[in-house]
Amino acid sequence: MTDSAHAETADAPAARASAAVPGRRRRRHLIDWSAYVFLVPWFVGMLFTVIPFGASLVLAFTDYDLLNPPKFIGMQNFTEILHDERVHKSLVVTFIYCLVSVPTSLAAALGVALMLNRGLRGLPIYRAIYYLPSLLGSSVAVVMLWRQVFSTQGIVNTALAWFGIQGPSWTSDPHTALSVLILLHIWTFGAPMVIFLAALRQVPTMYYEAAAVDGASRWRQFRSITLPMISPIIFFNLVLATIGAMQSFTQSFVMSNGTGGPADSTLFYNLYLYIQGFSRFHMGYASALAWVLLLIIAALTAINFLAQRYWVFYEN
Amino acid sequence: MGGFSDPTVSRRAMLGLGLGAAAAGVAGCSRFGGGGSTSADGSTTLNMIWWGDSERAKSTEAMLDVFKKKNSGINIKTEYQDSGPYKDKMATRFASGDVPDLCNQRRDSIREYADRSALLDLNQHLDVLNTKDIPDSVRKIGQVQDSMYGIPAGLNAVGFVINKELAEKYGVEIPDGNTWSWDDLWSFSRKITKASGKKVYGTDVDFATIQNLVVFVRQTGEELYNEDGTFGASEKTLTDWFSMSVSERKTGGLSPAGFLDASGSSADQDGLTKKVLASQIIPTNNLKAESESVGTELQLNRIPGETQGARRGMSIDTSMYWSIAAKSKHVDDSLKLLDFIVNDVEGNRAVGPTRGVPMSSKVADAIYPDLGPEDKASIDYIKGLSKETLPESRPDPVGGSAVQDACTSIATEVMFGRMKPADAAKKLISKANEALGKK
């Protein structure tokens, strides 16, 4: 407890100081203050981010059960993470989820964006239709709906039954439960699609005209013009989608009633963190898990940034 | 979930977690400062939280109305939800220092709170809380050594209910529910499955639920949790348990793997209600709700194997406890309310046995004549059991909820053929030892 109290008092002035310094520098230009007035909510928001960050960093080195003061235990939480079978399991689940759903959903997003970019009438309507799922995808209601659709007597199995196929209980079978979540993720490709669509419109038409004159096929145009031109946007979407997928929580929490079941097959890393923190009262351990996840995501993002040199094309 | 909108959502979730931790830190600071049991002059408002459905909410409010009539000046703010989310809510409430005054506690986690001194030792307050009419055997259910951190909110047991209408429809004779063996159950079940052409399965046993496993383990003469809090079930017993899950799925004694959705477990969604199962294990206090949602008469039987085993497996239990938070600001009024819940006849008549048979035998006798047939049947069942020599019931040791989680996962692996029963037994033992041994 004393540890976390230190963290708060240490962090709070730091945040305040950083807020104050630029303010003092610009005091001569009175009009600039308005910017800071508008930024106040952000600073307040930052406090709510920085303090818990600091607290969780301190707690990561403690044994803290939420009800009694934390006890400092050094690196013990981290060594335990290395040996925790369920951590390994949850990492496997999360990586599979990320590796399958990120490329597929980006491909789907790009595909639909290309289709919509061909000067359709009523484009805004289509755009809205495809975009809608991504607004709903992580909401509890849609996951509940999804659960019904894929249940033993759900729509999917009813449809399969027309063809004489007896479908499994998709969400209760450990072989298929994760696929249902991946499918849900792919279905919500709307957000990257809208960004792709905007990027496609930025590609100057003169390139295509020139290519057409030279007799390049559509596929050739796509490969040699479209892809390089929008590669920075693909990269942007890739980074965001990877980070998002690594942090997935809601889908599995709702689908499995917070257990990560059946048989841990949908145990996302974040869900396991939650279980440790709030069901097992191992908040110190959960904090350590959070920081490990931060490192993993940072590493993945770094890899993405290093790899981009080989495939992302910047016009300027 | 969209790749793009994802980070915002998750970051918010992460922030929430962080905030929880920070709030807990803040609460920790003030913990030893104030927090006396001062009751305000004028009116106080108690916060009472519990789990259950809207039907239970109605009857609970009816009970509280009686209390408020008798105790002007005490208001009660209630909150309730389903048992899963309730667990999470409790944890965050206690962690943030925003403790409820009176709350329901689960048997697999009451000690996780009590052992961290979050709950009031009711034995220190027997001057306000009258427990005279609670039989000793019942009081033990909430007892940890010399302390009592929860009073059973109602007595129940597990029972095997059979849909009589379906049994008659398929012309299958129901075995004697007091003396049937596990083999009797399977042969009854297979006959139903066969006669219905697999439209209706005879039964399904949830091999993951600790309450079911406990009965089976005791029948072999062992204990799932020994008195010292260690894990007591042997490898052989657990192998036998999981083997039933495998072999009876082949014969039609059990519905196939994945036939029932693991998620929908409440009375209005289970296999019995959907009429795809002819029988099932339920907690007896749910008999009324279950009969209503099935819409036909359910015969309440004992768990099979009670007369064939080394000893009795069933015991009189509680579905939940009433506990008072140690940090409650209104301890006196909370005790008054708890005393009312335990001893007041009028109040108990209003709420009925939705949480189980009232713990005070005096109250139980007083409300009995006005009850409906299902409630009478479940009370008779418990009364019948209480006259016999049964194993003692205790709160689960710390780590009990982790054992439950491990069992759920392992039972699923077995059901889907991903783990052999013998390996499952070994795994459960090692997981349980790990969960009970540390922290």
Short mmCIF file of N, CA, C and O in Angstrom, two decimals, chain A residues 1 4-5 8 48-49 51-52 59 63-69 80 85 89 134 137-138 147 151-153 169 171-175 184-185 188 191-192 195 236 240-241 244-245 247-248 251 253 255 257 262-264 270 273-274 278-282 290, chain B residues 1-7 9-11 13-15 17-22 24-26 28-29 31-32 87-88 91-92 94-95 112-113 115-118 258-264 274 276 401-402 405 408-409 412-413 416 418 427 431 438-439:
data_model
loop_
_atom_site.label_atom_id
_atom_site.label_comp_id
_atom_site.label_asym_id
_atom_site.label_seq_id
_atom_site.Cartn_x
_atom_site.Cartn_y
_atom_site.Cartn_z
N MET A 1 0.83 -1.20 0.00
CA MET A 1 0.00 0.00 0.00
C MET A 1 0.86 1.25 0.00
O MET A 1 0.66 2.16 -0.76
N SER A 4 2.37 1.84 -3.42
CA SER A 4 1.52 2.45 -4.43
C SER A 4 1.25 3.91 -4.08
O SER A 4 1.11 4.75 -4.96
N ALA A 5 1.19 4.22 -2.79
CA ALA A 5 0.98 5.60 -2.39
C ALA A 5 2.15 6.46 -2.86
O ALA A 5 1.98 7.55 -3.37
N GLU A 8 1.88 7.23 -6.47
CA GLU A 8 0.93 8.27 -6.83
C GLU A 8 1.51 9.65 -6.56
O GLU A 8 1.48 10.53 -7.40
N PHE A 48 -5.36 10.24 -15.13
CA PHE A 48 -6.02 8.95 -14.91
C PHE A 48 -5.29 7.80 -15.61
O PHE A 48 -5.57 6.65 -15.36
N THR A 49 -4.41 8.13 -16.53
CA THR A 49 -3.64 7.09 -17.18
C THR A 49 -2.30 6.89 -16.48
O THR A 49 -1.88 5.77 -16.22
N ILE A 51 -1.25 7.73 -13.40
CA ILE A 51 -1.27 7.21 -12.03
C ILE A 51 -1.48 5.70 -12.00
O ILE A 51 -0.69 4.98 -11.40
N PRO A 52 -2.51 5.19 -12.68
CA PRO A 52 -2.66 3.73 -12.68
C PRO A 52 -1.46 3.03 -13.30
O PRO A 52 -1.08 1.95 -12.85
N LEU A 59 2.93 -2.33 -8.35
CA LEU A 59 2.23 -3.54 -7.89
C LEU A 59 2.78 -4.80 -8.54
O LEU A 59 2.69 -5.88 -7.98
N ASP A 63 3.03 -8.84 -3.91
CA ASP A 63 1.95 -9.80 -3.76
C ASP A 63 0.80 -9.00 -3.17
O ASP A 63 0.85 -8.57 -2.03
N TYR A 64 -0.20 -8.77 -3.99
CA TYR A 64 -1.26 -7.86 -3.57
C TYR A 64 -2.61 -8.52 -3.82
O TYR A 64 -2.95 -8.86 -4.95
N ASP A 65 -3.40 -8.72 -2.76
CA ASP A 65 -4.66 -9.46 -2.90
C ASP A 65 -5.88 -8.54 -2.90
O ASP A 65 -6.99 -9.00 -2.70
N LEU A 66 -5.69 -7.25 -3.08
CA LEU A 66 -6.77 -6.27 -3.14
C LEU A 66 -7.33 -5.89 -1.78
O LEU A 66 -7.84 -4.81 -1.58
N LEU A 67 -7.25 -6.81 -0.81
CA LEU A 67 -7.86 -6.53 0.48
C LEU A 67 -6.84 -6.17 1.54
O LEU A 67 -7.12 -5.43 2.47
N ASN A 68 -5.65 -6.71 1.41
CA ASN A 68 -4.59 -6.39 2.36
C ASN A 68 -3.49 -5.59 1.67
O ASN A 68 -3.39 -5.61 0.46
N PRO A 69 -2.67 -4.88 2.46
CA PRO A 69 -1.59 -4.10 1.84
C PRO A 69 -0.66 -4.99 1.03
O PRO A 69 -0.41 -6.13 1.42
N GLU A 80 7.27 -16.38 -12.00
CA GLU A 80 6.11 -17.26 -12.01
C GLU A 80 5.43 -17.25 -13.39
O GLU A 80 4.96 -18.28 -13.85
N GLU A 85 1.63 -22.38 -16.72
CA GLU A 85 1.12 -23.11 -17.88
C GLU A 85 0.00 -22.35 -18.59
O GLU A 85 -0.10 -22.36 -19.80
N LYS A 89 -0.52 -21.06 -22.44
CA LYS A 89 -1.72 -21.40 -23.20
C LYS A 89 -2.37 -20.13 -23.76
O LYS A 89 -2.76 -20.08 -24.91
N SER A 134 -18.03 -3.06 -37.56
CA SER A 134 -16.85 -2.76 -36.76
C SER A 134 -17.19 -1.85 -35.59
O SER A 134 -16.46 -1.76 -34.61
N GLY A 137 -18.86 -4.76 -33.34
CA GLY A 137 -18.19 -6.04 -33.13
C GLY A 137 -17.74 -6.34 -31.72
O GLY A 137 -17.83 -7.47 -31.26
N SER A 138 -17.26 -5.33 -31.01
CA SER A 138 -16.75 -5.64 -29.69
C SER A 138 -17.81 -5.37 -28.63
O SER A 138 -17.55 -5.48 -27.45
N ARG A 147 -23.08 -15.64 -30.15
CA ARG A 147 -23.14 -16.86 -29.37
C ARG A 147 -24.41 -17.66 -29.70
O ARG A 147 -24.37 -18.87 -29.83
N SER A 151 -24.75 -21.38 -31.57
CA SER A 151 -25.04 -22.38 -30.55
C SER A 151 -25.56 -23.66 -31.22
O SER A 151 -25.78 -23.70 -32.43
N THR A 152 -25.74 -24.69 -30.40
CA THR A 152 -26.12 -26.00 -30.95
C THR A 152 -27.35 -25.91 -31.84
O THR A 152 -27.40 -26.49 -32.92
N GLN A 153 -28.35 -25.17 -31.37
CA GLN A 153 -29.57 -25.06 -32.17
C GLN A 153 -29.67 -23.69 -32.83
O GLN A 153 -30.75 -23.18 -33.05
N SER A 169 -21.56 -27.99 -31.63
CA SER A 169 -21.86 -26.80 -30.86
C SER A 169 -20.62 -25.92 -30.93
O SER A 169 -19.66 -26.09 -30.18
N THR A 171 -19.56 -23.04 -30.12
CA THR A 171 -18.96 -22.29 -29.02
C THR A 171 -18.63 -23.16 -27.82
O THR A 171 -17.90 -22.74 -26.93
N SER A 172 -19.17 -24.39 -27.76
CA SER A 172 -18.85 -25.24 -26.61
C SER A 172 -17.76 -26.24 -26.93
O SER A 172 -17.27 -26.93 -26.05
N ASP A 173 -17.41 -26.35 -28.20
CA ASP A 173 -16.41 -27.33 -28.60
C ASP A 173 -15.04 -26.66 -28.64
O ASP A 173 -14.85 -25.69 -29.37
N PRO A 174 -14.09 -27.18 -27.86
CA PRO A 174 -12.77 -26.53 -27.84
C PRO A 174 -12.08 -26.52 -29.20
O PRO A 174 -11.17 -25.72 -29.40
N HIS A 175 -12.51 -27.39 -30.12
CA HIS A 175 -11.88 -27.38 -31.44
C HIS A 175 -12.34 -26.18 -32.28
O HIS A 175 -11.64 -25.76 -33.19
N LEU A 184 -15.72 -13.62 -36.07
CA LEU A 184 -16.33 -12.38 -35.59
C LEU A 184 -15.40 -11.20 -35.86
O LEU A 184 -15.83 -10.14 -36.28
N HIS A 185 -14.12 -11.42 -35.64
CA HIS A 185 -13.14 -10.36 -35.86
C HIS A 185 -13.07 -9.99 -37.34
O HIS A 185 -13.06 -8.82 -37.70
N THR A 188 -15.70 -7.80 -38.77
CA THR A 188 -15.68 -6.38 -38.42
C THR A 188 -14.52 -5.65 -39.09
O THR A 188 -13.76 -4.97 -38.43
N ALA A 191 -13.61 -0.76 -40.19
CA ALA A 191 -12.77 0.40 -39.87
C ALA A 191 -11.54 0.49 -40.77
O ALA A 191 -11.32 1.53 -41.39
N PRO A 192 -10.74 -0.59 -40.90
CA PRO A 192 -9.62 -0.48 -41.84
C PRO A 192 -10.11 -0.27 -43.28
O PRO A 192 -9.43 0.39 -44.06
N ILE A 195 -10.52 3.33 -44.07
CA ILE A 195 -9.21 3.98 -44.24
C ILE A 195 -8.61 3.61 -45.59
O ILE A 195 -8.05 4.45 -46.30
N PHE A 236 0.02 1.02 -41.57
CA PHE A 236 -0.69 1.67 -40.46
C PHE A 236 -1.79 0.75 -39.91
O PHE A 236 -1.89 0.52 -38.72
N LEU A 240 -1.99 -1.17 -36.12
CA LEU A 240 -3.14 -0.99 -35.22
C LEU A 240 -3.88 -2.30 -34.99
O LEU A 240 -4.26 -2.61 -33.87
N ALA A 241 -4.07 -3.05 -36.07
CA ALA A 241 -4.83 -4.30 -35.94
C ALA A 241 -4.08 -5.30 -35.06
O ALA A 241 -4.69 -6.02 -34.27
N GLY A 244 -4.43 -4.22 -31.52
CA GLY A 244 -5.81 -4.48 -31.10
C GLY A 244 -6.06 -5.94 -30.83
O GLY A 244 -6.65 -6.31 -29.81
N ALA A 245 -5.58 -6.80 -31.73
CA ALA A 245 -5.83 -8.23 -31.59
C ALA A 245 -5.14 -8.77 -30.34
O ALA A 245 -5.68 -9.61 -29.63
N GLN A 247 -4.73 -7.31 -27.66
CA GLN A 247 -5.42 -6.84 -26.45
C GLN A 247 -6.87 -7.30 -26.37
O GLN A 247 -7.62 -6.83 -25.53
N SER A 248 -7.29 -8.19 -27.23
CA SER A 248 -8.69 -8.61 -27.26
C SER A 248 -9.13 -9.15 -25.91
O SER A 248 -8.38 -9.83 -25.23
N GLN A 251 -14.72 -10.14 -26.48
CA GLN A 251 -15.35 -11.24 -27.22
C GLN A 251 -15.32 -12.52 -26.40
O GLN A 251 -16.34 -13.18 -26.22
N PHE A 253 -14.55 -12.86 -23.23
CA PHE A 253 -15.16 -12.69 -21.90
C PHE A 253 -16.66 -12.97 -21.96
O PHE A 253 -17.21 -13.67 -21.11
N MET A 255 -18.34 -14.46 -24.61
CA MET A 255 -18.63 -15.76 -25.22
C MET A 255 -18.45 -16.90 -24.22
O MET A 255 -19.21 -17.85 -24.20
N ASN A 257 -18.40 -16.64 -20.84
CA ASN A 257 -18.81 -16.27 -19.48
C ASN A 257 -17.62 -15.97 -18.59
O ASN A 257 -17.62 -16.30 -17.40
N PRO A 262 -14.40 -23.05 -23.93
CA PRO A 262 -14.22 -24.40 -23.37
C PRO A 262 -12.75 -24.82 -23.32
O PRO A 262 -12.03 -24.62 -24.30
N ALA A 263 -12.38 -25.38 -22.19
CA ALA A 263 -11.02 -25.91 -21.99
C ALA A 263 -9.94 -24.91 -22.38
O ALA A 263 -8.98 -25.25 -23.06
N ASP A 264 -10.10 -23.68 -21.96
CA ASP A 264 -9.10 -22.63 -22.19
C ASP A 264 -8.84 -22.33 -23.66
O ASP A 264 -7.86 -21.69 -23.99
N ASN A 270 -5.37 -11.18 -22.18
CA ASN A 270 -6.01 -10.15 -21.36
C ASN A 270 -7.09 -10.73 -20.44
O ASN A 270 -7.31 -10.23 -19.35
N LEU A 273 -5.37 -12.30 -17.54
CA LEU A 273 -4.95 -11.22 -16.65
C LEU A 273 -6.12 -10.79 -15.75
O LEU A 273 -5.98 -10.63 -14.54
N TYR A 274 -7.27 -10.65 -16.37
CA TYR A 274 -8.46 -10.26 -15.63
C TYR A 274 -8.84 -11.31 -14.58
O TYR A 274 -9.15 -10.97 -13.43
N PHE A 278 -9.07 -10.22 -10.79
CA PHE A 278 -10.37 -9.99 -10.16
C PHE A 278 -11.08 -11.24 -9.67
O PHE A 278 -12.01 -11.14 -8.88
N SER A 279 -10.69 -12.42 -10.16
CA SER A 279 -11.34 -13.61 -9.62
C SER A 279 -10.45 -14.29 -8.59
O SER A 279 -10.92 -14.93 -7.67
N ARG A 280 -9.14 -14.18 -8.80
CA ARG A 280 -8.21 -14.85 -7.90
C ARG A 280 -7.61 -13.91 -6.88
O ARG A 280 -6.86 -14.33 -6.02
N PHE A 281 -7.86 -12.63 -7.01
CA PHE A 281 -7.29 -11.64 -6.10
C PHE A 281 -5.77 -11.59 -6.16
O PHE A 281 -5.13 -11.28 -5.18
N HIS A 282 -5.20 -11.96 -7.32
CA HIS A 282 -3.74 -11.83 -7.45
C HIS A 282 -3.45 -10.57 -8.26
O HIS A 282 -3.02 -10.64 -9.41
N ALA A 290 0.28 -7.55 -17.07
CA ALA A 290 -0.01 -6.40 -17.93
C ALA A 290 1.28 -5.83 -18.50
O ALA A 290 1.34 -5.47 -19.68
N MET B 1 -15.09 -7.10 -33.93
CA MET B 1 -14.31 -5.98 -33.43
C MET B 1 -13.38 -5.51 -34.52
O MET B 1 -12.62 -6.30 -35.07
N GLY B 2 -13.46 -4.28 -34.86
CA GLY B 2 -12.68 -3.77 -35.96
C GLY B 2 -11.23 -3.61 -35.57
O GLY B 2 -10.91 -3.20 -34.47
N GLY B 3 -10.35 -3.87 -36.53
CA GLY B 3 -8.94 -3.73 -36.23
C GLY B 3 -8.62 -2.33 -35.79
O GLY B 3 -7.79 -2.11 -34.93
N PHE B 4 -9.34 -1.39 -36.35
CA PHE B 4 -8.99 -0.01 -36.09
C PHE B 4 -9.56 0.50 -34.78
O PHE B 4 -8.89 1.15 -33.98
N SER B 5 -10.84 0.19 -34.56
CA SER B 5 -11.48 0.72 -33.37
C SER B 5 -11.01 -0.04 -32.14
O SER B 5 -11.19 0.37 -31.02
N ASP B 6 -10.38 -1.15 -32.39
CA ASP B 6 -9.96 -2.05 -31.32
C ASP B 6 -9.10 -1.41 -30.23
O ASP B 6 -9.42 -1.50 -29.06
N PRO B 7 -8.01 -0.73 -30.63
CA PRO B 7 -7.12 -0.21 -29.59
C PRO B 7 -7.82 0.71 -28.60
O PRO B 7 -7.57 0.61 -27.41
N VAL B 9 -10.94 0.71 -27.61
CA VAL B 9 -11.76 -0.07 -26.69
C VAL B 9 -10.88 -0.77 -25.67
O VAL B 9 -11.09 -0.67 -24.47
N SER B 10 -9.85 -1.43 -26.19
CA SER B 10 -9.03 -2.21 -25.27
C SER B 10 -8.24 -1.32 -24.34
O SER B 10 -8.01 -1.66 -23.19
N ARG B 11 -7.85 -0.17 -24.86
CA ARG B 11 -7.09 0.71 -23.99
C ARG B 11 -7.97 1.17 -22.85
O ARG B 11 -7.53 1.27 -21.72
N ALA B 13 -10.36 -0.54 -21.64
CA ALA B 13 -10.46 -1.67 -20.72
C ALA B 13 -9.23 -1.74 -19.82
O ALA B 13 -9.32 -1.94 -18.62
N MET B 14 -8.08 -1.52 -20.45
CA MET B 14 -6.83 -1.56 -19.68
C MET B 14 -6.82 -0.46 -18.64
O MET B 14 -6.43 -0.66 -17.50
N LEU B 15 -7.31 0.68 -19.07
CA LEU B 15 -7.36 1.83 -18.17
C LEU B 15 -8.23 1.48 -16.98
O LEU B 15 -7.90 1.78 -15.84
N LEU B 17 -8.76 -1.39 -15.73
CA LEU B 17 -8.03 -2.28 -14.83
C LEU B 17 -7.08 -1.46 -13.96
O LEU B 17 -6.99 -1.64 -12.76
N GLY B 18 -6.37 -0.56 -14.64
CA GLY B 18 -5.40 0.26 -13.92
C GLY B 18 -6.09 1.09 -12.86
O GLY B 18 -5.62 1.17 -11.72
N LEU B 19 -7.24 1.66 -13.24
CA LEU B 19 -7.98 2.49 -12.30
C LEU B 19 -8.37 1.70 -11.08
O LEU B 19 -8.27 2.18 -9.95
N GLY B 20 -8.81 0.47 -11.34
CA GLY B 20 -9.19 -0.41 -10.23
C GLY B 20 -8.03 -0.53 -9.26
O GLY B 20 -8.18 -0.37 -8.05
N ALA B 21 -6.86 -0.79 -9.84
CA ALA B 21 -5.68 -0.97 -9.01
C ALA B 21 -5.38 0.31 -8.24
O ALA B 21 -5.08 0.27 -7.04
N ALA B 22 -5.49 1.43 -8.93
CA ALA B 22 -5.16 2.70 -8.28
C ALA B 22 -6.16 2.99 -7.16
O ALA B 22 -5.78 3.37 -6.05
N ALA B 24 -7.78 0.92 -5.54
CA ALA B 24 -7.51 0.01 -4.44
C ALA B 24 -6.37 0.56 -3.59
O ALA B 24 -6.40 0.49 -2.37
N GLY B 25 -5.38 1.12 -4.28
CA GLY B 25 -4.26 1.70 -3.55
C GLY B 25 -4.72 2.83 -2.65
O GLY B 25 -4.37 2.89 -1.48
N VAL B 26 -5.56 3.68 -3.20
CA VAL B 26 -6.07 4.80 -2.43
C VAL B 26 -6.86 4.31 -1.23
O VAL B 26 -6.69 4.76 -0.10
N GLY B 28 -6.61 1.57 0.22
CA GLY B 28 -5.71 0.95 1.18
C GLY B 28 -5.16 1.97 2.16
O GLY B 28 -4.96 1.68 3.32
N CYS B 29 -4.95 3.18 1.68
CA CYS B 29 -4.36 4.20 2.53
C CYS B 29 -5.27 4.55 3.70
O CYS B 29 -4.83 4.71 4.81
N ARG B 31 -7.60 2.77 4.89
CA ARG B 31 -8.25 1.62 5.50
C ARG B 31 -8.18 1.62 7.01
O ARG B 31 -9.14 1.33 7.68
N PHE B 32 -7.02 1.97 7.55
CA PHE B 32 -6.89 1.84 8.99
C PHE B 32 -7.22 3.13 9.74
O PHE B 32 -7.19 3.18 10.95
N LYS B 87 -19.78 -12.20 -9.02
CA LYS B 87 -18.46 -12.51 -8.46
C LYS B 87 -17.47 -11.38 -8.76
O LYS B 87 -16.72 -10.96 -7.89
N ASP B 88 -17.51 -10.91 -10.01
CA ASP B 88 -16.60 -9.83 -10.40
C ASP B 88 -16.93 -8.54 -9.67
O ASP B 88 -16.05 -7.79 -9.24
N ALA B 91 -15.66 -8.53 -6.10
CA ALA B 91 -14.22 -8.32 -6.01
C ALA B 91 -13.88 -6.84 -6.17
O ALA B 91 -13.11 -6.29 -5.39
N THR B 92 -14.50 -6.19 -7.15
CA THR B 92 -14.16 -4.78 -7.37
C THR B 92 -14.69 -3.91 -6.23
O THR B 92 -14.04 -2.97 -5.82
N PHE B 94 -15.11 -4.73 -3.07
CA PHE B 94 -14.25 -4.88 -1.89
C PHE B 94 -12.89 -4.25 -2.13
O PHE B 94 -12.31 -3.64 -1.24
N ALA B 95 -12.39 -4.41 -3.36
CA ALA B 95 -11.06 -3.88 -3.65
C ALA B 95 -11.04 -2.36 -3.57
O ALA B 95 -10.09 -1.77 -3.11
N GLU B 112 -12.02 -16.95 0.70
CA GLU B 112 -11.06 -16.06 0.07
C GLU B 112 -11.25 -14.63 0.60
O GLU B 112 -10.32 -13.85 0.65
N TYR B 113 -12.48 -14.32 1.01
CA TYR B 113 -12.73 -13.03 1.64
C TYR B 113 -12.47 -13.11 3.14
O TYR B 113 -11.81 -12.25 3.72
N ASP B 115 -10.65 -15.14 4.97
CA ASP B 115 -9.26 -15.31 5.40
C ASP B 115 -8.46 -14.04 5.19
O ASP B 115 -7.35 -13.92 5.69
N ARG B 116 -8.99 -13.12 4.42
CA ARG B 116 -8.31 -11.83 4.25
C ARG B 116 -8.98 -10.76 5.10
O ARG B 116 -8.90 -9.59 4.80
N SER B 117 -9.68 -11.22 6.11
CA SER B 117 -10.39 -10.38 7.08
C SER B 117 -11.26 -9.29 6.47
O SER B 117 -11.30 -8.17 6.92
N ALA B 118 -11.96 -9.65 5.40
CA ALA B 118 -12.86 -8.69 4.78
C ALA B 118 -14.28 -8.85 5.31
O ALA B 118 -15.12 -7.99 5.07
N GLY B 258 -20.86 -31.52 -26.46
CA GLY B 258 -21.23 -30.29 -27.15
C GLY B 258 -22.71 -30.20 -27.47
O GLY B 258 -23.17 -29.24 -28.08
N PHE B 259 -23.48 -31.22 -27.04
CA PHE B 259 -24.92 -31.21 -27.32
C PHE B 259 -25.59 -30.06 -26.58
O PHE B 259 -26.51 -29.42 -27.09
N LEU B 260 -25.13 -29.82 -25.39
CA LEU B 260 -25.67 -28.71 -24.60
C LEU B 260 -24.68 -27.57 -24.65
O LEU B 260 -23.49 -27.79 -24.53
N ASP B 261 -25.16 -26.39 -24.82
CA ASP B 261 -24.26 -25.25 -24.84
C ASP B 261 -23.79 -24.96 -23.43
O ASP B 261 -24.59 -24.85 -22.51
N ALA B 262 -22.50 -24.86 -23.29
CA ALA B 262 -21.94 -24.66 -21.96
C ALA B 262 -22.38 -23.32 -21.38
O ALA B 262 -22.44 -23.16 -20.17
N SER B 263 -22.71 -22.39 -22.26
CA SER B 263 -22.94 -21.03 -21.75
C SER B 263 -24.28 -20.85 -21.04
O SER B 263 -24.34 -20.32 -19.96
N GLY B 264 -25.36 -21.32 -21.65
CA GLY B 264 -26.66 -21.04 -21.04
C GLY B 264 -27.01 -22.03 -19.96
O GLY B 264 -27.47 -23.12 -20.22
N LYS B 274 -35.51 -27.08 -22.46
CA LYS B 274 -35.64 -27.23 -23.92
C LYS B 274 -36.23 -28.58 -24.28
O LYS B 274 -36.40 -28.90 -25.46
N VAL B 276 -34.87 -31.44 -24.28
CA VAL B 276 -33.97 -32.35 -24.97
C VAL B 276 -33.30 -33.30 -23.97
O VAL B 276 -32.56 -34.20 -24.34
N SER B 401 -12.12 -21.83 -5.78
CA SER B 401 -12.62 -21.37 -7.08
C SER B 401 -11.63 -21.73 -8.19
O SER B 401 -12.03 -21.98 -9.32
N ALA B 402 -10.33 -21.78 -7.85
CA ALA B 402 -9.35 -22.19 -8.86
C ALA B 402 -9.51 -23.68 -9.17
O ALA B 402 -9.34 -24.11 -10.31
N ASP B 405 -12.36 -24.00 -11.53
CA ASP B 405 -11.97 -23.63 -12.89
C ASP B 405 -11.19 -24.76 -13.57
O ASP B 405 -11.42 -25.08 -14.73
N THR B 408 -13.48 -27.55 -14.53
CA THR B 408 -14.28 -27.20 -15.72
C THR B 408 -13.49 -27.45 -17.00
O THR B 408 -13.98 -28.07 -17.95
N SER B 409 -12.26 -26.97 -16.99
CA SER B 409 -11.43 -27.11 -18.17
C SER B 409 -11.12 -28.58 -18.47
O SER B 409 -11.25 -29.05 -19.60
N THR B 412 -14.07 -30.64 -19.75
CA THR B 412 -14.35 -30.37 -21.16
C THR B 412 -13.39 -31.12 -22.06
O THR B 412 -13.78 -31.69 -23.09
N GLU B 413 -12.12 -31.13 -21.68
CA GLU B 413 -11.12 -31.87 -22.46
C GLU B 413 -11.51 -33.34 -22.56
O GLU B 413 -11.40 -33.96 -23.62
N PHE B 416 -14.61 -33.96 -24.88
CA PHE B 416 -14.33 -33.88 -26.30
C PHE B 416 -13.21 -34.84 -26.73
O PHE B 416 -12.66 -34.71 -27.82
N ARG B 418 -10.19 -35.16 -25.78
CA ARG B 418 -8.82 -34.65 -25.93
C ARG B 418 -7.93 -35.08 -24.77
O ARG B 418 -6.76 -34.80 -24.75
N LYS B 427 -4.15 -34.85 -13.69
CA LYS B 427 -4.04 -33.41 -13.92
C LYS B 427 -4.85 -32.64 -12.87
O LYS B 427 -4.37 -31.64 -12.33
N LYS B 431 -3.34 -29.94 -10.32
CA LYS B 431 -3.84 -28.56 -10.36
C LYS B 431 -4.43 -28.15 -9.01
O LYS B 431 -4.26 -27.02 -8.55
N LYS B 438 -0.79 -22.97 -2.46
CA LYS B 438 -0.10 -21.68 -2.38
C LYS B 438 -1.09 -20.52 -2.39
O LYS B 438 -2.16 -20.63 -2.96
N LYS B 439 -0.69 -19.46 -1.83
CA LYS B 439 -1.44 -18.21 -1.75
C LYS B 439 -2.77 -18.37 -1.01
O LYS B 439 -3.68 -18.96 -1.51
#
